[in-house]
Short mmCIF file of C-alpha atoms in Angstrom, two decimals:
data_model
loop_
_atom_site.label_atom_id
_atom_site.label_comp_id
_atom_site.label_asym_id
_atom_site.label_seq_id
_atom_site.Cartn_x
_atom_site.Cartn_y
_atom_site.Cartn_z
CA MET A 27 144.75 53.91 101.81
CA HIS A 28 147.06 51.22 100.49
CA MET A 29 147.14 52.95 97.10
CA ILE A 30 148.20 56.27 98.63
CA SER A 31 150.93 54.65 100.74
CA HIS A 32 152.18 52.71 97.74
CA TRP A 33 152.15 55.89 95.67
CA TRP A 34 153.86 57.88 98.42
CA ARG A 35 156.74 55.38 98.55
CA LYS A 36 157.23 55.49 94.80
CA TRP A 37 156.85 59.30 94.88
CA GLU A 38 159.90 59.56 97.16
CA LYS A 39 161.93 57.54 94.65
CA VAL A 40 160.73 59.44 91.59
CA ILE A 41 161.30 62.87 93.11
CA SER A 42 164.83 61.89 94.08
CA LYS A 43 165.68 61.94 90.38
CA LEU A 44 165.39 65.70 90.42
CA PRO A 45 167.62 68.29 92.14
CA VAL A 46 166.68 69.25 95.68
CA LEU A 47 163.18 70.72 95.72
CA LEU A 48 161.52 72.75 98.40
CA GLU A 49 159.11 70.77 100.57
CA GLU A 50 156.30 73.02 99.31
CA LYS A 51 157.10 72.16 95.67
CA LYS A 52 156.99 68.42 96.43
CA GLU A 53 153.53 68.87 97.92
CA GLN A 54 152.40 70.84 94.88
CA LEU A 55 153.60 68.17 92.45
CA LEU A 56 151.99 65.40 94.48
CA GLN A 57 148.65 67.22 94.76
CA ARG A 58 148.69 68.07 91.04
CA LEU A 59 149.13 64.39 90.12
CA LEU A 60 146.38 63.31 92.50
CA SER A 61 144.02 65.90 90.99
CA TRP A 62 144.73 64.39 87.54
CA GLY A 63 143.55 61.00 88.80
CA VAL A 64 146.91 59.31 89.48
CA GLU A 65 146.04 56.81 92.19
CA SER A 66 148.72 54.16 91.71
CA THR A 67 152.29 53.99 90.46
CA ASP A 68 151.12 52.18 87.35
CA ASP A 69 149.23 55.37 86.36
CA LEU A 70 152.47 57.34 86.07
CA LYS A 71 153.19 56.19 82.54
CA TYR A 72 149.93 57.81 81.36
CA VAL A 73 150.82 61.30 82.58
CA GLU A 74 152.79 62.38 79.51
CA GLY A 75 150.50 63.41 76.68
CA ALA A 76 147.29 63.31 78.69
CA PRO A 77 144.84 66.18 77.91
CA GLY A 78 145.18 69.14 80.24
CA VAL A 79 148.47 67.92 81.74
CA ASP A 80 150.78 70.89 82.27
CA LEU A 81 153.62 71.31 84.77
CA SER A 82 155.18 74.44 83.24
CA ASP A 83 154.04 76.58 86.18
CA LEU A 84 155.87 74.31 88.63
CA LEU A 85 159.15 73.33 86.95
CA PRO A 86 161.51 74.50 84.18
CA PRO A 87 161.29 72.59 80.85
CA ILE A 88 164.38 70.36 81.40
CA GLN A 89 163.21 69.33 84.87
CA ILE A 90 159.76 68.50 83.46
CA ARG A 91 161.41 66.25 80.87
CA LYS A 92 163.39 64.45 83.59
CA LEU A 93 160.31 64.04 85.74
CA LEU A 94 158.16 62.66 82.89
CA ASP A 95 160.91 60.16 81.99
CA SER A 96 161.00 59.07 85.63
CA PHE A 97 157.22 58.70 85.62
CA LYS A 98 157.33 56.56 82.49
CA ARG A 99 160.01 54.27 83.91
CA ALA A 100 158.22 54.03 87.25
CA GLY A 101 154.95 53.07 85.55
CA GLU A 102 156.60 50.47 83.31
CA GLN A 103 158.44 48.89 86.24
CA ASN A 104 155.10 48.34 87.98
CA GLN A 105 153.46 46.37 85.15
CA SER A 106 153.85 43.13 87.09
CA ARG A 107 152.96 44.53 90.49
CA ASP A 108 149.73 43.25 91.99
CA VAL A 109 146.85 45.70 91.91
CA PRO A 110 146.27 46.97 95.46
CA PRO A 111 142.99 45.84 96.99
CA THR A 112 140.20 48.36 97.27
CA ILE A 113 138.31 49.02 100.46
CA PRO A 114 134.53 48.60 100.04
CA LEU A 115 132.43 51.65 100.73
CA PRO A 116 130.74 51.44 104.13
CA SER A 117 127.02 50.66 104.08
CA SER A 118 124.46 52.13 106.44
CA THR A 119 124.97 49.20 108.81
CA VAL A 120 128.74 49.16 108.76
CA THR A 121 130.86 50.61 111.56
CA LEU A 122 134.53 51.46 111.47
CA ASP A 123 135.19 48.71 114.00
CA THR A 124 134.57 46.18 111.21
CA ILE A 125 137.07 47.76 108.80
CA SER A 126 140.55 46.33 109.23
CA PRO A 127 143.51 48.36 108.01
CA PRO A 128 145.27 47.13 104.87
CA SER A 129 148.52 45.25 105.25
CA PHE A 130 151.78 46.13 103.52
CA SER A 131 153.33 43.03 102.01
CA SER A 132 156.09 44.82 100.14
CA THR A 133 159.58 44.24 101.42
CA THR A 134 160.63 47.75 100.40
CA ALA A 135 161.43 49.99 103.34
CA VAL A 136 158.64 52.46 103.99
CA THR A 137 158.55 55.79 105.75
CA TRP A 138 156.13 56.36 108.62
CA PRO A 139 153.65 58.51 106.62
CA GLU A 140 153.17 55.58 104.22
CA SER A 141 152.60 52.99 106.91
CA PHE A 142 150.67 55.29 109.24
CA GLN A 143 147.36 53.82 110.34
CA VAL A 144 144.58 56.04 111.66
CA PRO A 145 143.54 54.58 115.04
CA TRP A 146 139.82 54.49 114.25
CA ASN A 147 139.16 52.17 117.19
CA GLN A 148 140.14 55.00 119.56
CA MET A 149 137.75 57.50 118.00
CA PRO A 150 134.43 58.52 119.62
CA SER A 151 131.65 56.08 118.71
CA GLU A 152 129.55 58.93 117.27
CA LEU A 153 132.34 59.85 114.85
CA ARG A 154 132.88 56.23 113.78
CA SER A 155 129.19 55.84 113.10
CA ALA A 156 129.00 59.09 111.11
CA VAL A 157 132.03 58.22 108.97
CA ALA A 158 130.86 54.66 108.33
CA ASN A 159 127.52 56.00 107.07
CA GLY A 160 129.05 58.73 104.88
CA LYS A 161 128.01 61.63 107.11
CA ARG A 162 129.88 64.64 108.48
CA PRO A 163 131.14 64.19 112.07
CA LEU A 164 130.13 66.84 114.58
CA PRO A 165 132.84 69.50 115.20
CA PRO A 166 133.53 68.36 118.82
CA ASP A 167 134.01 64.78 117.63
CA ARG A 168 136.25 65.97 114.81
CA ARG A 169 138.43 67.91 117.28
CA LYS A 170 138.77 64.76 119.40
CA MET A 171 139.79 62.88 116.27
CA ILE A 172 142.50 65.45 115.51
CA ARG A 173 143.95 65.12 119.02
CA ILE A 174 144.04 61.32 118.73
CA ILE A 175 145.63 61.44 115.27
CA VAL A 176 148.33 63.91 116.34
CA ASN A 177 149.13 61.81 119.42
CA GLU A 178 149.58 58.83 117.11
CA ILE A 179 151.68 60.84 114.63
CA ARG A 180 153.99 62.02 117.41
CA LYS A 181 154.90 58.42 118.19
CA HIS A 182 156.73 58.52 114.87
CA GLU A 183 157.77 62.20 114.65
CA LYS A 184 157.60 64.77 117.43
CA ASN A 185 157.25 67.65 114.99
CA PRO A 186 156.14 66.33 111.59
CA SER A 187 156.62 68.50 108.53
CA LYS A 188 153.72 69.89 106.55
CA SER A 189 154.25 67.30 103.81
CA GLN A 190 154.09 64.49 106.37
CA CYS A 191 150.85 65.91 107.80
CA LEU A 192 149.57 66.23 104.21
CA ALA A 193 150.16 62.52 103.64
CA VAL A 194 147.98 61.69 106.65
CA ALA A 195 145.27 64.19 105.67
CA LEU A 196 145.17 62.87 102.11
CA LYS A 197 144.70 59.30 103.34
CA ILE A 198 141.71 60.29 105.43
CA VAL A 199 140.02 62.54 102.85
CA LYS A 200 140.61 60.14 99.95
CA GLN A 201 139.13 57.25 101.95
CA TYR A 202 136.15 59.18 103.36
CA PRO A 203 135.54 62.27 101.17
CA LYS A 204 131.89 62.62 102.17
CA SER A 205 132.90 63.00 105.82
CA PHE A 206 136.05 65.10 105.56
CA SER A 207 136.35 66.89 102.17
CA ASP A 208 135.98 70.68 102.22
CA PHE A 209 133.61 70.55 99.23
CA ASP A 210 130.33 68.75 98.71
CA ASP A 211 131.01 68.78 94.96
CA ALA A 212 134.68 67.79 95.14
CA GLU A 213 134.48 65.55 92.07
CA GLU A 214 133.00 68.35 89.93
CA LYS A 215 135.70 70.74 91.15
CA ASN A 216 138.40 68.09 90.57
CA GLU A 217 139.50 68.97 94.07
CA ILE A 218 140.27 66.65 96.99
CA GLY A 219 139.50 69.34 99.57
CA TYR A 220 141.97 68.48 102.32
CA TYR A 221 142.82 72.05 103.42
CA SER A 222 140.84 72.30 106.66
CA LEU A 223 141.88 68.83 107.87
CA LEU A 224 145.54 69.55 107.13
CA LYS A 225 145.23 72.89 108.90
CA GLN A 226 143.72 71.29 112.00
CA ILE A 227 146.41 68.61 112.15
CA LYS A 228 149.27 71.08 111.70
CA THR A 229 147.76 73.55 114.18
CA ARG A 230 147.46 70.79 116.79
CA VAL A 231 151.08 69.77 116.17
CA GLU A 232 152.23 73.36 116.73
CA HIS A 233 150.09 73.60 119.86
CA VAL A 234 151.54 70.50 121.55
CA ASN A 235 155.07 71.63 120.64
CA ARG A 236 154.65 75.21 121.82
CA GLU A 237 156.87 74.75 124.89
CA ASN A 238 159.33 72.30 123.37
CA THR A 239 162.10 74.25 121.67
CA LEU A 240 164.00 71.05 120.80
CA THR A 241 161.35 69.95 118.28
CA ARG A 242 161.01 73.22 116.39
CA ARG A 243 161.91 73.31 112.73
CA ARG A 244 164.05 76.27 111.70
CA ARG A 245 164.86 77.58 108.26
CA ILE A 246 168.49 77.44 107.28
CA ARG A 247 170.06 80.86 107.07
CA GLY A 248 171.37 81.98 103.72
CA VAL A 249 168.90 80.06 101.52
CA SER A 250 166.60 82.98 100.84
CA ASP A 251 168.33 83.83 97.57
CA THR A 252 168.22 80.36 95.99
CA PRO A 253 166.44 80.14 92.62
CA GLU A 254 163.72 77.94 94.14
CA ARG A 255 162.87 80.46 96.84
CA MET A 256 163.05 83.36 94.39
CA GLN A 257 160.59 81.50 92.16
CA CYS A 258 158.22 80.96 95.10
CA ARG A 259 158.29 84.66 95.92
CA GLU A 260 157.46 85.76 92.38
CA LEU A 261 154.01 87.14 91.66
CA THR A 262 151.81 84.15 90.86
CA ALA A 263 150.26 85.75 87.81
CA THR A 264 149.55 82.33 86.30
CA TYR A 265 147.51 81.38 89.40
CA GLY A 266 144.43 79.42 88.33
CA CYS A 267 144.97 80.05 84.60
CA ALA A 268 144.84 77.42 81.85
CA GLN A 269 145.97 79.67 78.96
CA TRP A 270 147.98 82.41 80.67
CA GLN A 271 150.40 82.79 77.77
CA PRO A 272 149.58 80.56 74.77
CA GLU A 273 151.97 79.84 71.94
CA PRO A 274 151.73 82.13 68.90
CA PRO A 275 149.22 80.77 66.35
CA LEU A 276 151.84 80.96 63.57
CA ALA A 277 155.54 81.69 63.32
CA ASN A 278 156.24 85.42 62.96
CA SER A 279 152.53 86.15 63.35
CA ASP A 280 152.92 89.25 65.57
CA ASN A 281 152.80 91.64 62.62
CA VAL A 282 149.63 90.06 61.26
CA LEU A 283 148.00 90.14 64.69
CA GLU A 284 149.07 93.76 65.18
CA GLU A 285 147.17 94.68 62.02
CA LYS A 286 144.08 92.99 63.45
CA ARG A 287 144.54 94.90 66.69
CA GLN A 288 144.62 98.15 64.74
CA ASN A 289 141.43 97.06 62.95
CA LEU A 290 139.81 96.62 66.36
CA GLU A 291 140.87 100.13 67.33
CA THR A 292 139.35 101.50 64.13
CA LEU A 293 136.10 99.61 64.73
CA TYR A 294 135.90 100.98 68.26
CA GLN A 295 136.41 104.54 67.03
CA LYS A 296 133.59 103.98 64.54
CA TYR A 297 131.05 102.03 66.61
CA GLY A 298 132.15 102.52 70.21
CA LYS A 299 130.99 100.05 72.90
CA SER A 300 127.88 99.22 70.88
CA GLY A 301 130.13 97.44 68.36
CA ALA A 302 131.10 94.77 70.91
CA ASP A 303 128.41 92.38 69.63
CA ARG A 304 129.46 92.65 65.98
CA GLY A 305 130.61 89.37 64.45
CA ASP A 306 133.83 90.82 63.08
CA VAL A 307 134.74 92.32 66.46
CA CYS A 308 134.12 89.01 68.26
CA ALA A 309 136.19 87.13 65.69
CA LEU A 310 139.10 89.59 65.86
CA MET A 311 139.09 89.54 69.70
CA LYS A 312 139.34 85.75 69.66
CA GLU A 313 142.04 85.70 66.98
CA THR A 314 144.19 88.24 68.85
CA TYR A 315 143.96 86.53 72.27
CA TYR A 316 147.64 85.54 72.08
CA LEU A 317 148.70 89.14 71.42
CA GLN A 318 146.46 90.44 74.23
CA ARG A 319 148.12 88.07 76.72
CA LYS A 320 151.59 88.91 75.43
CA TYR A 321 150.95 92.62 75.92
CA ILE A 322 149.41 92.24 79.39
CA ASN A 323 152.08 89.77 80.56
CA ASP A 324 154.97 91.99 79.51
CA THR A 325 157.78 92.09 82.09
CA GLN A 326 157.11 95.80 82.61
CA ALA A 327 153.35 95.55 83.10
CA PRO A 328 151.67 98.43 81.25
CA PRO A 329 149.22 100.71 83.12
CA ILE A 330 145.54 99.83 82.80
CA LYS A 331 144.92 103.12 80.99
CA GLU A 332 147.47 102.15 78.35
CA ILE A 333 146.01 98.66 77.93
CA LYS A 334 142.57 100.19 77.44
CA SER A 335 143.84 102.53 74.75
CA LYS A 336 145.23 99.61 72.74
CA TRP A 337 142.50 97.05 73.49
CA PRO A 338 139.31 99.07 74.13
CA TYR A 339 136.96 96.14 73.52
CA LEU A 340 138.72 94.14 76.24
CA PHE A 341 137.03 96.49 78.73
CA VAL A 342 133.50 95.78 77.55
CA GLN A 343 131.47 93.36 79.67
CA LYS A 344 130.99 90.79 76.89
CA HIS A 345 134.69 90.52 76.13
CA ILE A 346 135.76 90.56 79.78
CA TYR A 347 133.72 87.37 80.17
CA ALA A 348 135.05 85.90 76.91
CA HIS A 349 138.71 86.61 77.77
CA PHE A 350 138.31 85.14 81.26
CA GLU A 351 136.79 81.97 79.79
CA GLU A 352 139.68 81.64 77.35
CA LEU A 353 142.11 82.22 80.21
CA THR A 354 140.61 79.84 82.79
CA SER A 355 138.12 77.65 80.86
CA ILE A 356 135.36 79.00 83.15
CA SER A 357 132.22 80.85 82.05
CA ILE A 358 132.43 83.36 84.88
CA TYR A 359 128.92 84.82 84.94
CA LYS A 360 127.21 81.46 84.48
CA ARG A 361 129.39 79.81 87.15
CA LEU A 362 129.00 82.63 89.67
CA ASN A 363 125.25 83.00 89.15
CA GLN A 364 124.66 79.26 89.47
CA ALA A 365 126.79 78.97 92.61
CA ILE A 366 125.09 81.90 94.33
CA GLN A 367 121.63 80.55 93.54
CA GLU A 368 122.46 77.01 94.66
CA TYR A 369 124.67 77.78 97.63
CA GLY A 370 123.57 81.25 98.72
CA LYS A 371 120.58 80.12 100.79
CA VAL A 372 122.74 77.61 102.68
CA LEU A 373 125.20 80.36 103.55
CA ILE A 374 122.43 82.75 104.66
CA ASP A 375 120.82 80.04 106.82
CA PHE A 376 124.22 79.25 108.33
CA PHE A 377 124.75 82.84 109.48
CA LYS A 378 121.14 83.13 110.67
CA SER A 379 121.53 80.01 112.81
CA LYS A 380 124.73 81.25 114.43
CA PRO A 381 125.88 84.80 113.58
CA THR A 382 129.65 84.84 113.91
CA ASN A 383 129.93 88.50 115.01
CA ASP A 384 127.94 91.74 115.45
CA LEU A 385 128.66 92.83 111.87
CA VAL A 386 126.95 89.70 110.58
CA LYS A 387 123.93 90.42 112.81
CA LYS A 388 123.77 93.96 111.42
CA VAL A 389 123.77 92.72 107.82
CA LEU A 390 121.06 90.16 108.60
CA SER A 391 118.87 92.90 110.08
CA SER A 392 119.19 95.06 106.95
CA GLU A 393 116.52 95.23 104.27
CA GLU A 394 118.68 93.65 101.58
CA GLU A 395 116.43 91.21 99.72
CA GLU A 396 118.42 89.96 96.74
CA VAL A 397 120.48 86.85 97.48
CA GLY A 398 123.69 87.89 95.66
CA PRO A 399 124.38 91.19 97.47
CA LEU A 400 123.29 89.73 100.82
CA VAL A 401 125.66 86.78 100.49
CA ILE A 402 128.67 88.96 99.63
CA LYS A 403 127.88 91.42 102.46
CA LEU A 404 127.63 88.50 104.92
CA ILE A 405 130.99 87.09 103.83
CA LEU A 406 132.62 90.52 104.15
CA ALA A 407 131.08 90.93 107.61
CA HIS A 408 132.19 87.47 108.74
CA PHE A 409 135.80 88.21 107.81
CA ARG A 410 135.45 91.71 109.33
CA GLU A 411 136.39 93.28 106.00
CA ASP A 412 135.04 96.75 105.19
CA PRO A 413 132.56 96.61 102.28
CA ASP A 414 134.26 99.73 100.89
CA GLY A 415 137.31 97.54 100.29
CA LEU A 416 135.39 95.88 97.46
CA LEU A 417 132.09 97.67 96.80
CA LEU A 418 131.14 101.34 96.52
CA LEU A 419 127.81 103.16 96.09
CA ALA A 420 127.21 106.29 94.02
CA ASN A 421 124.20 108.31 92.91
CA ARG A 422 122.20 106.61 90.16
CA CYS A 423 122.70 109.59 87.83
CA THR A 424 126.51 109.57 88.21
CA THR A 425 128.50 109.31 84.99
CA ALA A 426 131.99 107.88 84.64
CA ALA A 427 133.39 111.42 84.35
CA ASP A 428 131.47 112.48 87.47
CA LEU A 429 132.76 109.50 89.44
CA GLN A 430 136.38 110.24 88.58
CA ALA A 431 135.99 113.96 89.24
CA THR A 432 134.02 113.88 92.51
CA HIS A 433 135.10 110.64 94.22
CA THR A 434 138.41 109.41 95.54
CA ILE A 435 138.77 106.14 93.66
CA PRO A 436 141.20 103.58 95.15
CA GLY A 437 143.91 102.11 92.97
CA SER A 438 142.83 98.51 93.60
CA PRO A 439 139.72 97.21 91.79
CA ARG A 440 136.29 98.28 93.02
CA LEU A 441 132.74 97.63 91.87
CA THR A 442 130.70 100.84 92.08
CA VAL A 443 126.94 100.32 92.02
CA LEU A 444 124.80 103.31 91.08
CA GLY A 445 121.86 103.59 93.47
CA ASP A 446 120.94 103.45 97.15
CA THR A 447 121.47 99.67 97.41
CA LEU A 448 123.48 96.98 95.65
CA THR A 449 120.37 95.43 94.13
CA ASN A 450 119.94 95.65 90.34
CA GLY A 451 121.62 99.00 89.81
CA PRO A 452 123.87 100.02 86.93
CA TRP A 453 127.50 99.52 87.83
CA MET A 454 131.02 100.64 86.94
CA LEU A 455 134.33 98.83 87.35
CA THR A 456 137.32 100.91 88.43
CA ILE A 457 141.00 99.94 88.39
CA GLU A 458 143.98 102.19 89.16
CA GLY A 459 141.62 105.10 89.81
CA GLU A 460 140.04 104.86 86.33
CA VAL A 461 136.56 103.78 85.29
CA VAL A 462 137.43 100.96 82.91
CA CYS A 463 134.02 99.36 82.30
CA GLU A 464 130.37 100.41 82.53
CA GLY A 465 128.01 97.49 82.82
CA ILE A 466 125.45 96.88 80.11
CA GLN A 467 123.55 94.39 82.25
CA PRO A 468 122.25 96.21 85.37
CA SER A 469 122.58 93.39 87.89
CA PHE A 470 124.87 93.00 90.86
CA LEU A 471 126.15 89.56 89.85
CA SER A 472 127.11 90.72 86.35
CA GLY A 473 129.23 93.45 87.94
CA LEU A 474 130.73 91.06 90.49
CA ALA A 475 131.62 88.64 87.67
CA SER A 476 133.41 91.44 85.78
CA LEU A 477 135.24 92.58 88.92
CA PHE A 478 136.44 89.07 89.75
CA ALA A 479 137.50 88.39 86.16
CA ALA A 480 139.64 91.53 86.14
CA TYR A 481 142.03 90.12 88.79
CA TYR A 482 142.92 87.23 86.50
CA ILE A 483 142.86 89.03 83.17
CA PHE A 484 145.19 91.82 84.32
CA ASN A 485 147.37 89.78 86.75
CA LEU A 486 146.17 91.71 89.81
CA GLU A 487 146.54 90.71 93.45
CA TYR A 488 143.56 90.73 95.81
CA GLN A 489 143.65 93.90 97.87
CA GLU A 490 144.26 93.35 101.59
CA GLU A 491 140.94 95.03 102.47
CA ALA A 492 138.93 92.20 100.87
CA ALA A 493 141.42 89.35 100.39
CA CYS A 494 139.50 86.74 102.42
CA THR A 495 136.19 87.50 100.72
CA LEU A 496 137.74 87.32 97.25
CA GLU A 497 139.47 84.02 98.02
CA PHE A 498 136.21 82.59 99.36
CA ILE A 499 134.43 83.64 96.15
CA GLN A 500 137.28 82.11 94.15
CA ARG A 501 137.23 78.75 95.91
CA ARG A 502 133.58 78.21 96.82
CA PHE A 503 131.68 79.99 94.02
CA VAL A 504 134.03 80.08 91.01
CA GLY A 505 135.79 76.78 91.73
CA ILE A 506 139.40 77.89 91.20
CA ASN A 507 141.49 75.90 93.69
CA PRO A 508 145.19 75.85 92.74
CA GLU A 509 147.51 74.01 95.12
CA ARG A 510 150.24 76.62 94.80
CA GLY A 511 150.55 80.40 94.91
CA THR A 512 148.06 82.99 96.08
CA LYS A 513 146.31 86.08 94.75
CA SER A 514 146.60 87.83 98.12
CA SER A 515 148.96 90.74 98.61
CA LYS A 516 152.46 89.87 99.76
CA GLY A 517 153.08 93.16 101.54
CA LYS A 518 153.22 94.03 105.24
CA VAL A 519 150.27 94.07 107.62
CA PRO A 520 149.77 95.33 111.21
CA SER A 521 150.60 92.72 113.85
CA LYS A 522 147.61 91.81 116.03
CA MET A 523 150.01 91.38 118.96
CA THR A 524 152.15 94.51 118.73
CA GLY A 525 150.47 96.74 116.16
CA LYS A 526 153.75 97.00 114.25
CA MET A 527 153.99 96.34 110.53
CA VAL A 528 155.18 92.79 109.85
CA GLN A 529 155.64 90.73 106.69
CA LYS A 530 152.44 88.91 105.83
CA LYS A 531 152.73 85.13 106.06
CA GLN A 532 152.01 83.46 102.72
CA VAL A 533 149.92 80.29 102.65
CA ALA A 534 148.33 78.38 99.78
CA VAL A 535 144.89 78.60 101.39
CA ASN A 536 143.93 81.38 103.79
CA PRO A 537 143.23 79.64 107.14
CA HIS A 538 140.17 81.82 107.79
CA VAL A 539 138.73 80.81 104.42
CA ALA A 540 139.49 77.13 105.03
CA THR A 541 137.78 77.30 108.44
CA LEU A 542 134.62 78.88 107.02
CA LEU A 543 134.48 76.33 104.20
CA CYS A 544 134.71 73.52 106.75
CA LYS A 545 132.03 75.02 109.03
CA LEU A 546 129.68 75.51 106.10
CA MET A 547 130.14 71.90 105.03
CA ASP A 548 129.39 70.72 108.58
CA PHE A 549 126.28 72.92 108.69
CA GLN A 550 125.09 71.78 105.28
CA TRP A 551 125.34 68.12 106.24
CA ASN A 552 123.72 68.54 109.65
CA PHE A 553 121.01 70.77 108.18
#
C-alpha cells in the first residue's frame, strides 16, 4: 500500500511534465506501468528499453520521449530513497485487526488518494477473516465493505473522480489479489483485475450523490473538438494488438514484398486452399505480414472481398490463426480450447446453481452435450443476446454458394455451423455478407477461434447484438485485457427508459461483463 501511495505521489509530478491530459489517459498510463511491473518510483528508470514496452498507442512520439526522460530522472532521483517496507502476507491465523496501516514519513505533501487508509477495523468480521486467509468475501460482506469505503472516501471528497476511485481500488486489489482480483490467474494474464471493485465504488459514489446537484461533475462545454478527445473517439483498431503495424523489414521493401504477394496469388490459383500447408506458402505469408497489415490498415479500409482477392490465403483457417498470433502474440485456438476446457465446467455449474434468467434455464434444459457450444449459448442467454447475433445454423449439405444465394447474411461477422446443432459440424465464416472461410477442422471451437480472430485481423468492431458475449470471451477465455479503448460499437442504441435512440456510453470494460466476471470468481472460490 505504501508503494502505491509513494508511486501515486511521484506519478502526479511526472505527469505534470506533459501537456494537460484527459483523466482517462492518466489512468491508462498508470495502469500500463503497473502491468509492466513498476511498483516503486525507483523502477521508472528501467522502463525505457525494456522488452515489450510500447506507449505508441497512448501518446505521440515527442510526448513519449518527454515522458521517458521524466521517468529516467524520477528513477535516478530516488536512488537514495529508503525502500518502502513490505507487508507480510497474512497466514491462516492472522486477522486484519493485527495488520496496522503503514505510516508516511515523507515530508512531501500528499493528496488524499495516496494517504487514504481502508478502515478494515470497521469491516464485518467475516470479511476480515476471509481476506486475512486469502479467500473471497461473500457478496453481502463485499457490499458492506463498499459502503464503508465510500463513506470514508467522502470525508475527503464528496464526489471523487474515477481516477481517485481507481487509486483506492488499486490499493485494495494489489494488497489482497486473491480476495478482490477479477481473475484467478491474474499473474498469468499480467492483469491486476480491478474492474469490478472500481465499478462498485464508483456506482456507490453516484448513488449517494444522486440527489446532490452541488457535487456533480460536469464536462466543460466546447472541449469536444480537442485533439485528445478526437483521439479517444477514434476507432481503436490497435486494441489488444502487439504488432498492429510493424516497421517495414527493409527500406523500400514494398516492391519486393509486392512480388511475393503476387507469387502467393499465383500459388493459390494453382493449388487453391489445399496449398495452405505448403512450406513456400507459409514462408511467403510470414514474410509479407508487414504488407498485409499495411493494406488492411489503410486509411480507406478496403472491403473484405477486395482483401480476399489480394490475400486469398489469409482467409484459410491455418493462416487466420497464424496472422492472429503474429498480431497479438496469442495462439488463438490453443488458448480458447484450453480456457473452455478448464473454465467451462465452472461456468456451467455456476448457471446451474443459480440461473440468472429464463433464457439460461432454457439453454440448460436443452440437449446440448459438448462443453464449448453450451458455454457460449449460456453466456449469450445470460446477457440476453440473441444467438443469431453471433451464430447461425444451416443444412449440412449447404455450400458457400448456396448460403449466399438462399440466406440473408448479415454484414457483421457470423459463424455458420452446418447441421442441426452446433456440435462438431462443418462451419463457414461470413463477413460483409460474404463467405470468407470454410473450416477444414469440423469443430465448433475451431470456428469460434476463426470468428474471434477476424475482429482483430480486419479491425472490426463487435456487433451490438453480441457485444457482451464477445467481450467476455475476449477477457475471460482469450486473455486480452487492454486498459483503454473498446471493440464494441460506438453507435446509438435504444434507451431502456424512453425507447428513443441515444448515443451509447463508452467504457473500457462493459459493466455487465465486469459483474459476471466478479460473480464467477466468487462462485469459484466458494465452490
